[in-house]
PDB file of C-alpha atoms in Angstrom:
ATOM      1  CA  UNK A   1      -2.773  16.367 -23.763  1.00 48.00           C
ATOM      2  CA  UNK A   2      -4.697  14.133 -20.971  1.00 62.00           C
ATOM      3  CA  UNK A   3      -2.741  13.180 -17.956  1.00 60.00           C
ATOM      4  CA  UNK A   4      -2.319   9.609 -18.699  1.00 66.00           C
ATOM      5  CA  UNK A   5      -0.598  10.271 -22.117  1.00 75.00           C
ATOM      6  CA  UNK A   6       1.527  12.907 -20.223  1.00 79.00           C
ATOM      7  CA  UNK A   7       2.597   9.423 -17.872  1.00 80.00           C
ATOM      8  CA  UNK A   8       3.297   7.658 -20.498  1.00 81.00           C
ATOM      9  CA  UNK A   9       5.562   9.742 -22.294  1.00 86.00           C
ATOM     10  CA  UNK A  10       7.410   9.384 -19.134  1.00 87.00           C
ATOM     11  CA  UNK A  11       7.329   5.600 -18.899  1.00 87.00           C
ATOM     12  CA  UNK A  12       8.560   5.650 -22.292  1.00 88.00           C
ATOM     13  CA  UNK A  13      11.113   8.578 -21.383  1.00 88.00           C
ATOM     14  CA  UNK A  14      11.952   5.890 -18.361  1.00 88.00           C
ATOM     15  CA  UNK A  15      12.158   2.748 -21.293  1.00 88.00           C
ATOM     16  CA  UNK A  16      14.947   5.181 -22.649  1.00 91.00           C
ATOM     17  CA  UNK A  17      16.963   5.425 -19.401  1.00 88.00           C
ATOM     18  CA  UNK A  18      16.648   1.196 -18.991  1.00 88.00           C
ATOM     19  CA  UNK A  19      17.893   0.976 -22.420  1.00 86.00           C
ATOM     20  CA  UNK A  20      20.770   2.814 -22.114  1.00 86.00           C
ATOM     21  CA  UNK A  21      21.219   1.330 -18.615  1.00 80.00           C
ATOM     22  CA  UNK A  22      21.447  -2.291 -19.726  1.00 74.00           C
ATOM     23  CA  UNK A  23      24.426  -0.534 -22.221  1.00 72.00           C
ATOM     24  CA  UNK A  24      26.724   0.699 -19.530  1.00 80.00           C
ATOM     25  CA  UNK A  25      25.592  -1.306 -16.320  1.00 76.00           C
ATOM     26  CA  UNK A  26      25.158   0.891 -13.736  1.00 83.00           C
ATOM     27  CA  UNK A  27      25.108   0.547  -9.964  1.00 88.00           C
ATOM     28  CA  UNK A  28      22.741  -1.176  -7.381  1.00 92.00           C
ATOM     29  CA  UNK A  29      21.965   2.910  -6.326  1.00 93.00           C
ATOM     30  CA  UNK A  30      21.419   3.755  -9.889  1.00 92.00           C
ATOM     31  CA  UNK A  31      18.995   0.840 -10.732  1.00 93.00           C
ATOM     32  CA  UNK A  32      17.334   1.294  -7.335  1.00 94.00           C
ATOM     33  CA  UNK A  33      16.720   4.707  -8.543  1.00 93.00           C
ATOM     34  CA  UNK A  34      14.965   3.488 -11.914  1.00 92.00           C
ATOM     35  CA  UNK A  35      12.858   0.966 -10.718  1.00 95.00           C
ATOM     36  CA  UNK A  36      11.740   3.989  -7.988  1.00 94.00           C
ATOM     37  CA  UNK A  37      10.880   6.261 -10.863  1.00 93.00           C
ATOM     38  CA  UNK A  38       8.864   3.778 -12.572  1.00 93.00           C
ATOM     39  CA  UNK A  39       6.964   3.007  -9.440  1.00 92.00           C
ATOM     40  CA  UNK A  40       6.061   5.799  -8.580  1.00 90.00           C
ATOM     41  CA  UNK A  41       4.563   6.573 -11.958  1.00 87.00           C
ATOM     42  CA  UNK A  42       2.904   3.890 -11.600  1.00 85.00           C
ATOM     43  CA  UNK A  43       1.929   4.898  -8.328  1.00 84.00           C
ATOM     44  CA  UNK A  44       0.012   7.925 -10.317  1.00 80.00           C
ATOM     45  CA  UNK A  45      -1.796   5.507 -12.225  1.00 75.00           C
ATOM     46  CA  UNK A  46      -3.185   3.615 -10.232  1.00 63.00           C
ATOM     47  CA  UNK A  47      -5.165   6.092  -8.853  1.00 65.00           C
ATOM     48  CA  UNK A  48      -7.155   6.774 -12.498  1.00 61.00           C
ATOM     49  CA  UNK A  49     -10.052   5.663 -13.479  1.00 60.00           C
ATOM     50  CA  UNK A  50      -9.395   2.900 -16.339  1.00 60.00           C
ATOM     51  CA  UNK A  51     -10.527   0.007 -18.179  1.00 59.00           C
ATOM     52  CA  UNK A  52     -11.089  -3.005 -16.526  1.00 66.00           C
ATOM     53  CA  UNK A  53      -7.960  -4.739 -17.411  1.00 68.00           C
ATOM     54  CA  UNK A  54      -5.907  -1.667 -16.397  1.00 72.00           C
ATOM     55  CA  UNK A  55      -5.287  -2.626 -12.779  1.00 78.00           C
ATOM     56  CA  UNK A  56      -3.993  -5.622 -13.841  1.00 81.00           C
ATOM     57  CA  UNK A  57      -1.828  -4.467 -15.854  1.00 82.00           C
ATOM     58  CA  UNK A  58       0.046  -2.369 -13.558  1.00 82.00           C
ATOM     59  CA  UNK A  59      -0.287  -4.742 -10.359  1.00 86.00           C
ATOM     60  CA  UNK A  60       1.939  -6.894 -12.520  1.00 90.00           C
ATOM     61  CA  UNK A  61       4.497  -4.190 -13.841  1.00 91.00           C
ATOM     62  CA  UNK A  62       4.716  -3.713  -9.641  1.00 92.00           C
ATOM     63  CA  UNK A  63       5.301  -7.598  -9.429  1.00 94.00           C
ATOM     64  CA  UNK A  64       7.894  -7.075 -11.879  1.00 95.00           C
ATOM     65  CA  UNK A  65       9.884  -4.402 -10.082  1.00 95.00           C
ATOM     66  CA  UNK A  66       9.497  -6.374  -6.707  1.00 96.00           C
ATOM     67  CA  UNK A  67      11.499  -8.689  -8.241  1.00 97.00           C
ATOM     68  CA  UNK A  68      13.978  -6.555 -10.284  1.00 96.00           C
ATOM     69  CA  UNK A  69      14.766  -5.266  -6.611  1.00 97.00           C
ATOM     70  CA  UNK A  70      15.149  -8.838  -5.614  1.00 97.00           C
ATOM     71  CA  UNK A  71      17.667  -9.156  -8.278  1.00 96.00           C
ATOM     72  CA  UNK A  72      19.205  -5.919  -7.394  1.00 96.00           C
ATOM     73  CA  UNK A  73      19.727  -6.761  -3.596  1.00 96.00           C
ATOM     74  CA  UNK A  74      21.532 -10.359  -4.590  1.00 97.00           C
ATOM     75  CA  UNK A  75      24.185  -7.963  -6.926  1.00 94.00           C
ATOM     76  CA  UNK A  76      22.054  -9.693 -10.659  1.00 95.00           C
ATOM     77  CA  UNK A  77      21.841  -6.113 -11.897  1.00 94.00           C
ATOM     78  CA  UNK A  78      22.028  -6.795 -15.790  1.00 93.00           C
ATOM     79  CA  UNK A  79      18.772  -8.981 -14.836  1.00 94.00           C
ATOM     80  CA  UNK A  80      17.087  -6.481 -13.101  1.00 95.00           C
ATOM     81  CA  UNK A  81      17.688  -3.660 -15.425  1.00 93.00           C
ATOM     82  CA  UNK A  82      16.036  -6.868 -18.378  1.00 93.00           C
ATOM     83  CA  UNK A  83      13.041  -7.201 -15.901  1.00 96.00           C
ATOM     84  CA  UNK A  84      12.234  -3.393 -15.538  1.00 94.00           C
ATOM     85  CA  UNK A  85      12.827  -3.026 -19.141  1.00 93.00           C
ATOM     86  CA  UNK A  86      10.509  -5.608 -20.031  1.00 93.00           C
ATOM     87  CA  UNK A  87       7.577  -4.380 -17.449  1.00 93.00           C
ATOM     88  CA  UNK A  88       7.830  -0.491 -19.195  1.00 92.00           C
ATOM     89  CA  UNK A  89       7.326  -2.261 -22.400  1.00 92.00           C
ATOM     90  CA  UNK A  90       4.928  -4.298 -21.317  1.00 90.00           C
ATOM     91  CA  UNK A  91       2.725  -1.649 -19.597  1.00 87.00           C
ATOM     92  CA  UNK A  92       3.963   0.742 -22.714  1.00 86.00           C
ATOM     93  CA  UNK A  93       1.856  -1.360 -25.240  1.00 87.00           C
ATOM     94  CA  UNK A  94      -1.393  -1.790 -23.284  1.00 82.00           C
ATOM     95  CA  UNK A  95      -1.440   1.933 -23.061  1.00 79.00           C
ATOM     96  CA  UNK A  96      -4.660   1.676 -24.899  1.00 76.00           C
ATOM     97  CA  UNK A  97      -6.627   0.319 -21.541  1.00 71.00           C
ATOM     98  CA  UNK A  98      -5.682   3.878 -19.930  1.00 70.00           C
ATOM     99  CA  UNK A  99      -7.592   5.559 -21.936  1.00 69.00           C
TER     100      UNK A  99
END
């Protein structure tokens, strides 16, 4: 298994955790959490080498959770937990550029 499919069976381990997340609405210190598990995933790949569109890609998932914190900080967690879904599956099916 290469490295980058081994990160994105965790961001789709992490789409798991939103998913259930936006089922039970958890806490600001619980979505804070999430959102820091996907970035720092993230994090990891951003220092691969990808395809040209691959930077992108995750520049804007890290747009995304800026704002999901946003949203966490002013108490719109249901929102926030929505917005981190949506950048996991976002980033989740352009996998194919991080190859």
């Amino acid at each position: 298994m290469r490295p980058n499919e081994n990160r994105f069976l965790m961001l789709g381990l992490l789409l798991q955790e939103a998913k259930g997340y936006q089922a039970k609405e958890p806490g600001a210190e619980a979505t804070f959490a999430l959102i820091d598990q996907v970035k720092g995933v993230l994090s990891v790949l951003g220092e691969c080498e990808w395809k040209e569109e691959a930077p992108v890609q995750v520049l804007d998932a890290f747009g995304r959770l800026s704002a999901a914190e946003g949203l966490v900080k002013e108490g719109n967690i249901p929102l926030a937990v929505r917005i981190t879904k949506l950048a996991l599956m976002h980033l989740i099916a352009k996998e194919a550029l991080f190859k």
